[in-house]
PDB file of C-alpha atoms in Angstrom:
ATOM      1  CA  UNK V   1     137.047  65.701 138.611  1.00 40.00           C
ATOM      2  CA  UNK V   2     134.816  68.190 140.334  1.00 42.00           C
ATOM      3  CA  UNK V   3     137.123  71.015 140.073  1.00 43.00           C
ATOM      4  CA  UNK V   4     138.374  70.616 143.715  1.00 44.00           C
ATOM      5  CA  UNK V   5     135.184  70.983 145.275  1.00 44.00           C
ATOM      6  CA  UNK V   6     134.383  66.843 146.165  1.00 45.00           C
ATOM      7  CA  UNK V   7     135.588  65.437 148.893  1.00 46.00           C
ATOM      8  CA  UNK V   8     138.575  64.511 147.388  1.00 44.00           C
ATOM      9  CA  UNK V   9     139.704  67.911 146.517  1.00 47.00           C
ATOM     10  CA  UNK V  10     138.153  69.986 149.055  1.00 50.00           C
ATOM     11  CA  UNK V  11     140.880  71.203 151.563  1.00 45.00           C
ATOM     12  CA  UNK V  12     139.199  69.692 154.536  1.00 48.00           C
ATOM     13  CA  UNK V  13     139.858  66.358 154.189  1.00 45.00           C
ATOM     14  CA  UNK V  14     144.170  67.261 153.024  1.00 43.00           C
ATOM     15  CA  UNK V  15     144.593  68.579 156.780  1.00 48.00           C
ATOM     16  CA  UNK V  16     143.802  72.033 155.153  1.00 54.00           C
ATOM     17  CA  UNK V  17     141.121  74.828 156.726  1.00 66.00           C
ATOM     18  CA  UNK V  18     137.188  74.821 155.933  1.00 79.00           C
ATOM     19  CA  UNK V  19     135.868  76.162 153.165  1.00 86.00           C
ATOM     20  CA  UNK V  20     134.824  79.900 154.153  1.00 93.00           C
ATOM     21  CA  UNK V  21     130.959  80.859 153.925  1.00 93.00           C
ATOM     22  CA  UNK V  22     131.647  82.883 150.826  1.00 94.00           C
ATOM     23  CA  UNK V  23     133.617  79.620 149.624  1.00 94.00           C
ATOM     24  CA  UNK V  24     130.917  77.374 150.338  1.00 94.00           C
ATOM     25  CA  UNK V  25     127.972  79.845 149.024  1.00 94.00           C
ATOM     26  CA  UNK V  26     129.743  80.258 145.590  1.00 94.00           C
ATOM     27  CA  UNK V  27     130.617  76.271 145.422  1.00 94.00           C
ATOM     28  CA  UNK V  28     127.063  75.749 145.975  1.00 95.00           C
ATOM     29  CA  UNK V  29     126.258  78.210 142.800  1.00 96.00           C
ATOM     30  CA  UNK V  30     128.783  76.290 140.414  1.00 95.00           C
ATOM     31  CA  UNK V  31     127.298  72.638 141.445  1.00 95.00           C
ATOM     32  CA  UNK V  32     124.128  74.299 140.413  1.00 96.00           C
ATOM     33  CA  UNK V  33     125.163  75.386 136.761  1.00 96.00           C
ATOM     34  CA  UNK V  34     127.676  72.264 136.241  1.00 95.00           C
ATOM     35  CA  UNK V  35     124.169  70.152 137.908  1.00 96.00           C
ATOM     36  CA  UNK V  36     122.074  72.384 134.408  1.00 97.00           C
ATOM     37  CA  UNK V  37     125.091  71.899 132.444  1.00 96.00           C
ATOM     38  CA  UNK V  38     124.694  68.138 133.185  1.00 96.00           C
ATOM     39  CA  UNK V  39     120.900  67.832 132.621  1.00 97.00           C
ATOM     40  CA  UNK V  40     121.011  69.674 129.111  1.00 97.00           C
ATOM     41  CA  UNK V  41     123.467  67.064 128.164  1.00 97.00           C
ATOM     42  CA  UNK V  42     121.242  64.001 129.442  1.00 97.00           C
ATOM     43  CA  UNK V  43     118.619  65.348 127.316  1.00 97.00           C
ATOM     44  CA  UNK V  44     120.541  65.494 123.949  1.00 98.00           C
ATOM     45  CA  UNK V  45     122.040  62.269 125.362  1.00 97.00           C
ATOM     46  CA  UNK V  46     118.772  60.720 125.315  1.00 97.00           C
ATOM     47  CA  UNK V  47     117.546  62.162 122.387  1.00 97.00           C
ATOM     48  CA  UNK V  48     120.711  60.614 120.298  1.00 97.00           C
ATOM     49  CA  UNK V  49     119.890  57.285 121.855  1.00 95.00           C
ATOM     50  CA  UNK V  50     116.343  57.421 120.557  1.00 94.00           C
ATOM     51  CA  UNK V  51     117.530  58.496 116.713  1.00 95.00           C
ATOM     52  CA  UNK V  52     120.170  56.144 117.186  1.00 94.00           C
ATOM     53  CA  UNK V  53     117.457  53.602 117.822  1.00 90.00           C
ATOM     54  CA  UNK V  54     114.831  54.786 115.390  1.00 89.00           C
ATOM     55  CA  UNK V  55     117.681  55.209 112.707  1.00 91.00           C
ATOM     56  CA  UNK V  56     118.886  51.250 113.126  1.00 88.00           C
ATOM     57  CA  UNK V  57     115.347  49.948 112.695  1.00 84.00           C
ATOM     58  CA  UNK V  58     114.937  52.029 109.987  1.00 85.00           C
ATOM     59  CA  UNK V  59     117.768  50.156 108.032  1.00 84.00           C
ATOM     60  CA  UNK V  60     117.000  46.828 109.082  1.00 80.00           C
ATOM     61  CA  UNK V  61     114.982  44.472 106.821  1.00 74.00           C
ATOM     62  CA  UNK V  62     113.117  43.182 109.200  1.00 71.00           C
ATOM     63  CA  UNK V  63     112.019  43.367 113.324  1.00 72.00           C
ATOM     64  CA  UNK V  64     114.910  44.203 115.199  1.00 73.00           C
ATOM     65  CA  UNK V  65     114.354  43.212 118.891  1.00 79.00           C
ATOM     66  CA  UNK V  66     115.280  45.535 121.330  1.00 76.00           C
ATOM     67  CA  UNK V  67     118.513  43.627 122.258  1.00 80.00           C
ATOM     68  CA  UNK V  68     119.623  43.408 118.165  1.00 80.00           C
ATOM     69  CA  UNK V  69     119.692  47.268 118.359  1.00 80.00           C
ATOM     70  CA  UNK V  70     121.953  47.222 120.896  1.00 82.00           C
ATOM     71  CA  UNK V  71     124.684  45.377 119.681  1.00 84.00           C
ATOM     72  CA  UNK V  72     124.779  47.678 116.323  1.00 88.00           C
ATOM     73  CA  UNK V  73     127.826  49.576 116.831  1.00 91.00           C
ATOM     74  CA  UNK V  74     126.123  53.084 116.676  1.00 93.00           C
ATOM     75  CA  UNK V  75     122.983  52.229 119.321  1.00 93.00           C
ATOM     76  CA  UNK V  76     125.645  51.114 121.867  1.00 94.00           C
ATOM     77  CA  UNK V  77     127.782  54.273 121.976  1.00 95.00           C
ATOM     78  CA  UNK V  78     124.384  56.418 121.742  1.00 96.00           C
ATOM     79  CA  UNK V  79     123.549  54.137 124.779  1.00 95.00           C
ATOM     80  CA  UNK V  80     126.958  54.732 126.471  1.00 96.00           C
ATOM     81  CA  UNK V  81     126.957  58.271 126.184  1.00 97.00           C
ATOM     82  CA  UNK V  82     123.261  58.277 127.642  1.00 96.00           C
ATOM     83  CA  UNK V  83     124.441  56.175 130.868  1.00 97.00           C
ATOM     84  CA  UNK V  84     127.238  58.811 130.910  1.00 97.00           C
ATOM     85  CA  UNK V  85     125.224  61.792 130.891  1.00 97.00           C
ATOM     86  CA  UNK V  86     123.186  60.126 133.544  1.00 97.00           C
ATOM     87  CA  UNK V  87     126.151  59.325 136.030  1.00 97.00           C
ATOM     88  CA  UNK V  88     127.633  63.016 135.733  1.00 95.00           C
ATOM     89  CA  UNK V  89     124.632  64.325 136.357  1.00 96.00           C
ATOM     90  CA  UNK V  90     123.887  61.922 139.645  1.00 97.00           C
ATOM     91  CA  UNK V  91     127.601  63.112 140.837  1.00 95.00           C
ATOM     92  CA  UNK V  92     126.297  67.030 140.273  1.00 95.00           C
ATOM     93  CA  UNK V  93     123.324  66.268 142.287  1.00 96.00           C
ATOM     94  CA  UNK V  94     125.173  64.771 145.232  1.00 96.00           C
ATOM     95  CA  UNK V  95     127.706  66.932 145.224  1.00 95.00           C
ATOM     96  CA  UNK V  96     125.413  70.342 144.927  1.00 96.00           C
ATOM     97  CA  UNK V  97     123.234  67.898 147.795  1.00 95.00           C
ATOM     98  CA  UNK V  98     126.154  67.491 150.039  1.00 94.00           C
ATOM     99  CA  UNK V  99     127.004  71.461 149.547  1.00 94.00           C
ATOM    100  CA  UNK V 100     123.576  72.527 150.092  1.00 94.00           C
ATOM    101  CA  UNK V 101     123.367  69.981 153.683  1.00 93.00           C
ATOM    102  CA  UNK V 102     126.842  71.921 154.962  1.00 93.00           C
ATOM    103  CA  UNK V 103     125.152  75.178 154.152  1.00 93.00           C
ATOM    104  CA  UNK V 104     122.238  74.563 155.880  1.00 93.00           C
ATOM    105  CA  UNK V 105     124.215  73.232 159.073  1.00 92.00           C
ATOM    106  CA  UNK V 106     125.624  76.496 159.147  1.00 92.00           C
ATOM    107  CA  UNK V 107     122.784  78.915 158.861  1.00 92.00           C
ATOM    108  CA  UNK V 108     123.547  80.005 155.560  1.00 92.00           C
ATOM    109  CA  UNK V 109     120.206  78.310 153.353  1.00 87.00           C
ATOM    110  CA  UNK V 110     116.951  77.696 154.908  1.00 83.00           C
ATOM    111  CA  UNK V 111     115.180  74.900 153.689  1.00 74.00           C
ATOM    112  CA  UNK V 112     111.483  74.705 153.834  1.00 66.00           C
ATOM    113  CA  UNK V 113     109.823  72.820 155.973  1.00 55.00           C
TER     114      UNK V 113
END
């Protein structure tokens, strides 16, 4: 989950009151380390697809086309973990985007123009 602060687990939308300014400001803070957090682990990710990849042809005896590599057992849950990495780090973004757009309705960031 997102720790309560998505739209499922923000109080708004359970009949409860608005997240305060503070609230909101220090939300906005935590999407943004959980949204680093998220990218760091995209990168490794990635880079355990690629050895994952380079490792498999490696031991081959011959060509492996791209789709062989996927099917071998260790390429597909290097791949999985990639597409993982990827989607938490989409839901960050939207979140800390979402955040960021309430914020700004209010006064409290200034975007540039």
């Amino acid at each position: 989950g997102s720790g309560g602060f998505g739209a499922r687990g923000d109080s708004r939308f359970l009949g409860g009151p608005a997240a305060t300014d503070l609230e909101l400001l220090a939300r906005i803070e935590l999407m943004a380390d959980q949204l680093m957090t998220a990218r760091a682990e995209a990168v490794l990710a990635r880079a355990a697809y690629h050895r994952a990849c380079e490792d498999e042809a490696a031991a081959s005896v011959g060509f492996l086309s791209p789709m062989a590599q996927l099917v071998a057992p260790r390429v597909a849950r290097a791949l999985a973990g990639r597409l993982a990495a990827v989607e938490r780090f989409a839901l960050w973004a939207r979140e800390l985007d979402r955040l960021q757009r309430e914020a700004h309705a209010r006064g409290l960031l200034i975007f540039p123009t």
